[in-house]
Amino acid sequence: MVAPKKIGVQTRWFQNPPVILGCATIVGEKEGMGPLGHTFDKIITDSHYHEKSWEKAEQRMLQEAMQMAVERTGLSLKDIDFMLAGDLLNQIISANYTARNLEVPFIGLYGACSTLYESMALGAMLIDGGYAEYVLIGACSHYATAERQYRFPVEQGTQRPLYAQWTVTGAAGMVLARQGPGPVITHATIGKVVDLGQQDPMNMGAAMAPAAADTIMYHFIDTGRTIDYYDLVITGDLGTYGKELAQRILINNGYDITSRLVDCGVLIYAPEQDAHAGGSGCACSAVVTCGYLQQEIQKGHYRHVLGVGTGALLSPCSSLQGENIPGIAHAVVIEAG
Amino acid sequence: MTQPLEIRKKQYKKLVDEIKPRPPLVRNTLGAFIFGGLIALIGQFLLNFFQGQGLSVNDAGAATSTTLVFLASLLTGLGIYDEIAKYGGAGTIVPITGFANSMVSPAMEYRAEGLVLGVGARLFTIAGPVLVFGIFSAWLVALLYYFFR
Amino acid sequence: MIFLKAFIVGGLFCVVAQLLIDLTTHKVTPAHILVGYVVGGVVLSAFGLYQPLIDWAGAGATVPITGFGHLLAQGAIQGVEQKGILGAFSGGVAAVATGITAAVIFGYLAAIFFKPKG
């Protein structure tokens, strides 16, 4: 007996596609100066955001972005059935404290940098399953909190290799609804954890590319669609070299999506911003999806989009113990409403 | 995708190595040479200055280290040291100033975790291992010297 | 002349470290470089190779962290000469006491007075 809304191996379709009712984004100064700067709702110039620590600043960004998203839709927090959110800090404290302050039933999620897409997929299932009318989702990251947790303190003098990525400082919130105006989510392809033996915590793109390629491929196999169906395939934070790797893996398996593939991490910074291979972090795919992508779909520039959130599943302790860095990717089909 | 995992891992490693950009060796080594050299040069000026003030060779050396450590701590605090290190690379790690930077930078960032477990403990994130291995190996050398001199 | 020699030798120590970082895997971090260099300084000093380098290049050999290893080793050896086996325990740290204390004091003060920029 196969679940009625399951197609193929990893994909689910939505009978009444949930709507992306409203989005909001907050980013740091560097992101604000980047090529997508004009697509964000709020740019903060103080990396501490008037708080005592970077962790508190990150939490505050998430809370504001999620509140802003709710206000935009004309709803109030009381209308929200579930809040789904996560971040990169230990025990997802940014999301936990935000949920404490918003007082909404909360499901904490961890999908590393794929968290927003994980939340979109699950939120859509909750709504289409009849368990929720409105779901509030969000994700955030902060350059300074991520660097000191995963790599080196930011004031320590180290040279970043050319393939290193820059953790995006920012947060995004999104309200999903059973009905209303806006782009809709029609399918979700949940990814498997893929590990091809990468170990360098500076090279996140290489760790995530096989997972991204795997999920995209299974999405095509499950739905029977080809790349021609989509105007755009947008990955989360593979960066310049990770994107190249994912393309190559897909080509080797007979799927050439090169002409339609872009990556949030590549879009968010300009080459002269010293971010090397591009952006990363939960906020990378979150702010680009809730800002740029959502606006482009609203304007009618894209009608059929395959969004693929990507995450590298490492912890500081696993990488010190010499463990590999597996990747994960979740894909969501967003169609103009 | 149908091949065994071990083969896929090997093939992928090859692909990653092919696409991964090489570090700009010439620029990096040149940067290391110039910045490492400059810090040593500043050290030499200080050394000569302190000896000129009548300090013994050993005391002048200690005064030089102290001054360099002070300068590095200050530059780290002001957020300048890591900007220099972008160009200097190992040239800003190997001198005693790099040692000072490796103490100050984590201590500053963990200030919010308190004076004891934040600043106090984190001062030794990198300095700790340096002292452990330095002291241990020097002790071992002295022990060998004691038995075999 | 000593200035030129200091510049060149100090620079070369760093070039070797840069190559170690760039040509090996990601597992060689700045912490590994610092630890390796201190131990390297101890070993070179034990074989009597480091003092001649200092005589020739001055600060070019004392400013790199290998110089710290040299002080540790020579301190421990002199400790043995003066106090026997007990000196092996006291001599090393005594020789580098100024550097360690300076780093702790200035490090602590910097951490208290400055806020990281990020």
PDB file of C-alpha atoms in Angstrom, chain B residues 23-25 28-29 32-34 36-41 43-45 47-48 62 64-66 68-70 73-74 77-79 83 88-100 102-104 107-109 111 115 119-120 123-124 126 129-131 133-135 137-139 141-143 145-147 149, chain C residues 2-4 6-15 17-19 21-23 30-31 33-35 37-39 42-43 46 57-66 68-69 71-73 76-78 80-81 84-85 87-89 92-93 96 98-100 102-104 106-108 110-112 114-117:
ATOM      1  CA  PRO B  23      45.959  28.154  -3.608  1.00  0.00           C
ATOM      2  CA  PRO B  24      47.843  31.070  -5.216  1.00  0.00           C
ATOM      3  CA  LEU B  25      51.230  29.746  -4.103  1.00  0.00           C
ATOM      4  CA  ASN B  28      50.872  33.437  -0.619  1.00  0.00           C
ATOM      5  CA  THR B  29      54.549  32.634  -0.131  1.00  0.00           C
ATOM      6  CA  ALA B  32      54.353  35.219   4.079  1.00  0.00           C
ATOM      7  CA  PHE B  33      57.947  36.188   3.326  1.00  0.00           C
ATOM      8  CA  ILE B  34      57.317  39.929   3.355  1.00  0.00           C
ATOM      9  CA  GLY B  36      57.133  37.498   8.381  1.00  0.00           C
ATOM     10  CA  GLY B  37      60.281  39.355   7.411  1.00  0.00           C
ATOM     11  CA  LEU B  38      58.850  42.729   8.390  1.00  0.00           C
ATOM     12  CA  ILE B  39      57.787  41.518  11.826  1.00  0.00           C
ATOM     13  CA  ALA B  40      61.282  40.087  12.375  1.00  0.00           C
ATOM     14  CA  LEU B  41      62.708  43.404  11.185  1.00  0.00           C
ATOM     15  CA  GLY B  43      61.847  42.842  16.280  1.00  0.00           C
ATOM     16  CA  GLN B  44      65.437  43.593  15.304  1.00  0.00           C
ATOM     17  CA  PHE B  45      64.877  47.346  15.650  1.00  0.00           C
ATOM     18  CA  LEU B  47      66.211  44.479  20.079  1.00  0.00           C
ATOM     19  CA  ASN B  48      68.824  47.051  19.079  1.00  0.00           C
ATOM     20  CA  ALA B  62      62.442  39.509  26.571  1.00  0.00           C
ATOM     21  CA  THR B  64      61.265  42.747  22.459  1.00  0.00           C
ATOM     22  CA  SER B  65      58.887  39.787  22.836  1.00  0.00           C
ATOM     23  CA  THR B  66      56.825  41.711  25.371  1.00  0.00           C
ATOM     24  CA  LEU B  68      55.583  42.560  20.059  1.00  0.00           C
ATOM     25  CA  VAL B  69      53.003  40.675  22.111  1.00  0.00           C
ATOM     26  CA  PHE B  70      51.571  43.992  23.283  1.00  0.00           C
ATOM     27  CA  SER B  73      47.165  42.103  21.249  1.00  0.00           C
ATOM     28  CA  LEU B  74      46.305  45.729  20.526  1.00  0.00           C
ATOM     29  CA  GLY B  77      41.606  44.039  19.760  1.00  0.00           C
ATOM     30  CA  LEU B  78      41.198  46.775  17.178  1.00  0.00           C
ATOM     31  CA  GLY B  79      40.275  44.177  14.555  1.00  0.00           C
ATOM     32  CA  GLU B  83      42.967  42.020   8.074  1.00  0.00           C
ATOM     33  CA  GLY B  88      50.442  37.825   5.447  1.00  0.00           C
ATOM     34  CA  GLY B  89      49.202  34.237   5.876  1.00  0.00           C
ATOM     35  CA  ALA B  90      51.814  32.228   7.750  1.00  0.00           C
ATOM     36  CA  GLY B  91      53.882  35.429   7.952  1.00  0.00           C
ATOM     37  CA  THR B  92      51.472  36.580  10.639  1.00  0.00           C
ATOM     38  CA  ILE B  93      51.080  33.161  12.320  1.00  0.00           C
ATOM     39  CA  VAL B  94      54.684  32.058  12.888  1.00  0.00           C
ATOM     40  CA  PRO B  95      56.102  35.153  14.653  1.00  0.00           C
ATOM     41  CA  ILE B  96      55.391  35.578  18.372  1.00  0.00           C
ATOM     42  CA  THR B  97      52.711  38.083  17.311  1.00  0.00           C
ATOM     43  CA  GLY B  98      50.715  35.205  15.813  1.00  0.00           C
ATOM     44  CA  PHE B  99      50.909  33.413  19.151  1.00  0.00           C
ATOM     45  CA  ALA B 100      49.501  36.527  20.853  1.00  0.00           C
ATOM     46  CA  SER B 102      45.787  33.181  18.779  1.00  0.00           C
ATOM     47  CA  MET B 103      45.334  33.944  22.493  1.00  0.00           C
ATOM     48  CA  VAL B 104      43.450  37.220  22.218  1.00  0.00           C
ATOM     49  CA  ALA B 107      39.273  35.196  24.440  1.00  0.00           C
ATOM     50  CA  MET B 108      37.615  38.311  23.012  1.00  0.00           C
ATOM     51  CA  GLU B 109      34.892  36.393  21.260  1.00  0.00           C
ATOM     52  CA  ARG B 111      33.860  37.270  26.556  1.00  0.00           C
ATOM     53  CA  LEU B 115      35.436  35.963  32.693  1.00  0.00           C
ATOM     54  CA  VAL B 119      38.029  34.759  28.642  1.00  0.00           C
ATOM     55  CA  GLY B 120      40.127  32.763  31.100  1.00  0.00           C
ATOM     56  CA  LEU B 123      42.963  32.445  26.119  1.00  0.00           C
ATOM     57  CA  PHE B 124      44.511  28.990  25.989  1.00  0.00           C
ATOM     58  CA  ILE B 126      45.728  27.469  20.953  1.00  0.00           C
ATOM     59  CA  PRO B 129      48.608  23.064  23.139  1.00  0.00           C
ATOM     60  CA  VAL B 130      51.646  25.206  22.252  1.00  0.00           C
ATOM     61  CA  LEU B 131      52.682  25.327  25.912  1.00  0.00           C
ATOM     62  CA  PHE B 133      54.029  20.410  23.613  1.00  0.00           C
ATOM     63  CA  GLY B 134      56.739  23.047  24.075  1.00  0.00           C
ATOM     64  CA  ILE B 135      57.159  22.393  27.795  1.00  0.00           C
ATOM     65  CA  SER B 137      59.544  18.453  24.610  1.00  0.00           C
ATOM     66  CA  ALA B 138      61.909  20.845  26.424  1.00  0.00           C
ATOM     67  CA  TRP B 139      61.591  18.728  29.573  1.00  0.00           C
ATOM     68  CA  VAL B 141      65.435  17.277  26.041  1.00  0.00           C
ATOM     69  CA  ALA B 142      66.627  18.316  29.507  1.00  0.00           C
ATOM     70  CA  LEU B 143      66.043  14.803  30.825  1.00  0.00           C
ATOM     71  CA  TYR B 145      70.745  15.923  28.692  1.00  0.00           C
ATOM     72  CA  TYR B 146      70.774  14.939  32.373  1.00  0.00           C
ATOM     73  CA  PHE B 147      71.406  11.275  31.618  1.00  0.00           C
ATOM     74  CA  ARG B 149      75.654  14.755  28.980  1.00  0.00           C
TER      75      ARG B 149
ATOM     76  CA  ILE C   2      71.804  42.380  10.705  1.00  0.00           C
ATOM     77  CA  PHE C   3      68.514  43.982   9.656  1.00  0.00           C
ATOM     78  CA  LEU C   4      68.631  42.387   6.228  1.00  0.00           C
ATOM     79  CA  ALA C   6      66.729  39.278  10.257  1.00  0.00           C
ATOM     80  CA  PHE C   7      64.252  40.100   7.485  1.00  0.00           C
ATOM     81  CA  ILE C   8      65.328  37.207   5.288  1.00  0.00           C
ATOM     82  CA  VAL C   9      65.522  34.533   7.978  1.00  0.00           C
ATOM     83  CA  GLY C  10      62.283  35.667   9.634  1.00  0.00           C
ATOM     84  CA  GLY C  11      60.611  35.658   6.227  1.00  0.00           C
ATOM     85  CA  LEU C  12      61.924  32.213   5.318  1.00  0.00           C
ATOM     86  CA  PHE C  13      60.571  30.637   8.508  1.00  0.00           C
ATOM     87  CA  CYS C  14      57.157  31.893   7.423  1.00  0.00           C
ATOM     88  CA  VAL C  15      57.540  30.739   3.822  1.00  0.00           C
ATOM     89  CA  ALA C  17      54.965  27.400   7.191  1.00  0.00           C
ATOM     90  CA  GLN C  18      52.960  28.848   4.303  1.00  0.00           C
ATOM     91  CA  LEU C  19      53.963  25.927   2.097  1.00  0.00           C
ATOM     92  CA  ILE C  21      49.573  25.039   5.009  1.00  0.00           C
ATOM     93  CA  ASP C  22      49.014  25.335   1.276  1.00  0.00           C
ATOM     94  CA  LEU C  23      50.480  22.043   0.109  1.00  0.00           C
ATOM     95  CA  PRO C  30      47.489  27.520  12.400  1.00  0.00           C
ATOM     96  CA  ALA C  31      47.385  25.716  15.748  1.00  0.00           C
ATOM     97  CA  ILE C  33      51.837  25.172  12.718  1.00  0.00           C
ATOM     98  CA  LEU C  34      52.446  26.926  16.048  1.00  0.00           C
ATOM     99  CA  VAL C  35      52.781  23.637  17.943  1.00  0.00           C
ATOM    100  CA  TYR C  37      57.258  25.206  15.192  1.00  0.00           C
ATOM    101  CA  VAL C  38      57.710  25.343  18.968  1.00  0.00           C
ATOM    102  CA  VAL C  39      58.628  21.672  19.097  1.00  0.00           C
ATOM    103  CA  VAL C  42      63.151  22.758  20.898  1.00  0.00           C
ATOM    104  CA  VAL C  43      64.657  20.012  18.749  1.00  0.00           C
ATOM    105  CA  ALA C  46      68.789  20.526  21.522  1.00  0.00           C
ATOM    106  CA  ALA C  57      70.167  36.488  12.087  1.00  0.00           C
ATOM    107  CA  GLY C  58      69.238  38.036  15.443  1.00  0.00           C
ATOM    108  CA  ALA C  59      65.519  38.749  15.652  1.00  0.00           C
ATOM    109  CA  GLY C  60      65.042  36.789  12.423  1.00  0.00           C
ATOM    110  CA  ALA C  61      65.471  33.692  14.597  1.00  0.00           C
ATOM    111  CA  THR C  62      64.109  34.911  17.942  1.00  0.00           C
ATOM    112  CA  VAL C  63      60.833  36.448  16.750  1.00  0.00           C
ATOM    113  CA  PRO C  64      59.436  33.300  15.044  1.00  0.00           C
ATOM    114  CA  ILE C  65      57.800  30.990  17.582  1.00  0.00           C
ATOM    115  CA  THR C  66      60.690  28.520  17.093  1.00  0.00           C
ATOM    116  CA  PHE C  68      60.225  30.358  22.004  1.00  0.00           C
ATOM    117  CA  GLY C  69      61.024  26.639  21.719  1.00  0.00           C
ATOM    118  CA  LEU C  71      64.354  29.458  25.011  1.00  0.00           C
ATOM    119  CA  LEU C  72      62.368  26.606  26.587  1.00  0.00           C
ATOM    120  CA  ALA C  73      64.984  24.023  25.670  1.00  0.00           C
ATOM    121  CA  ALA C  76      65.555  23.423  30.799  1.00  0.00           C
ATOM    122  CA  ILE C  77      69.114  22.394  29.948  1.00  0.00           C
ATOM    123  CA  GLN C  78      70.593  25.185  32.071  1.00  0.00           C
ATOM    124  CA  VAL C  80      69.711  20.680  34.768  1.00  0.00           C
ATOM    125  CA  GLU C  81      73.198  22.154  34.981  1.00  0.00           C
ATOM    126  CA  GLY C  84      70.127  18.660  38.415  1.00  0.00           C
ATOM    127  CA  ILE C  85      66.969  16.786  37.614  1.00  0.00           C
ATOM    128  CA  GLY C  87      66.024  21.967  36.967  1.00  0.00           C
ATOM    129  CA  ALA C  88      64.530  20.039  34.028  1.00  0.00           C
ATOM    130  CA  PHE C  89      61.160  20.842  35.580  1.00  0.00           C
ATOM    131  CA  GLY C  92      62.160  25.801  30.745  1.00  0.00           C
ATOM    132  CA  VAL C  93      59.140  27.770  31.903  1.00  0.00           C
ATOM    133  CA  VAL C  96      59.937  32.001  28.879  1.00  0.00           C
ATOM    134  CA  THR C  98      58.237  37.009  30.507  1.00  0.00           C
ATOM    135  CA  GLY C  99      56.650  36.033  27.192  1.00  0.00           C
ATOM    136  CA  ILE C 100      53.914  33.907  28.754  1.00  0.00           C
ATOM    137  CA  ALA C 102      52.984  39.270  28.786  1.00  0.00           C
ATOM    138  CA  ALA C 103      50.694  37.240  26.539  1.00  0.00           C
ATOM    139  CA  VAL C 104      48.331  36.421  29.413  1.00  0.00           C
ATOM    140  CA  PHE C 106      47.801  41.744  27.372  1.00  0.00           C
ATOM    141  CA  GLY C 107      45.499  39.015  26.091  1.00  0.00           C
ATOM    142  CA  TYR C 108      43.243  39.313  29.086  1.00  0.00           C
ATOM    143  CA  ALA C 110      42.458  43.114  25.182  1.00  0.00           C
ATOM    144  CA  ALA C 111      39.600  40.648  25.667  1.00  0.00           C
ATOM    145  CA  ILE C 112      38.120  42.828  28.399  1.00  0.00           C
ATOM    146  CA  PHE C 114      37.742  45.390  23.047  1.00  0.00           C
ATOM    147  CA  LYS C 115      34.643  44.054  21.406  1.00  0.00           C
ATOM    148  CA  PRO C 116      35.241  41.900  18.316  1.00  0.00           C
ATOM    149  CA  LYS C 117      34.132  43.633  15.116  1.00  0.00           C
TER     150      LYS C 117
END
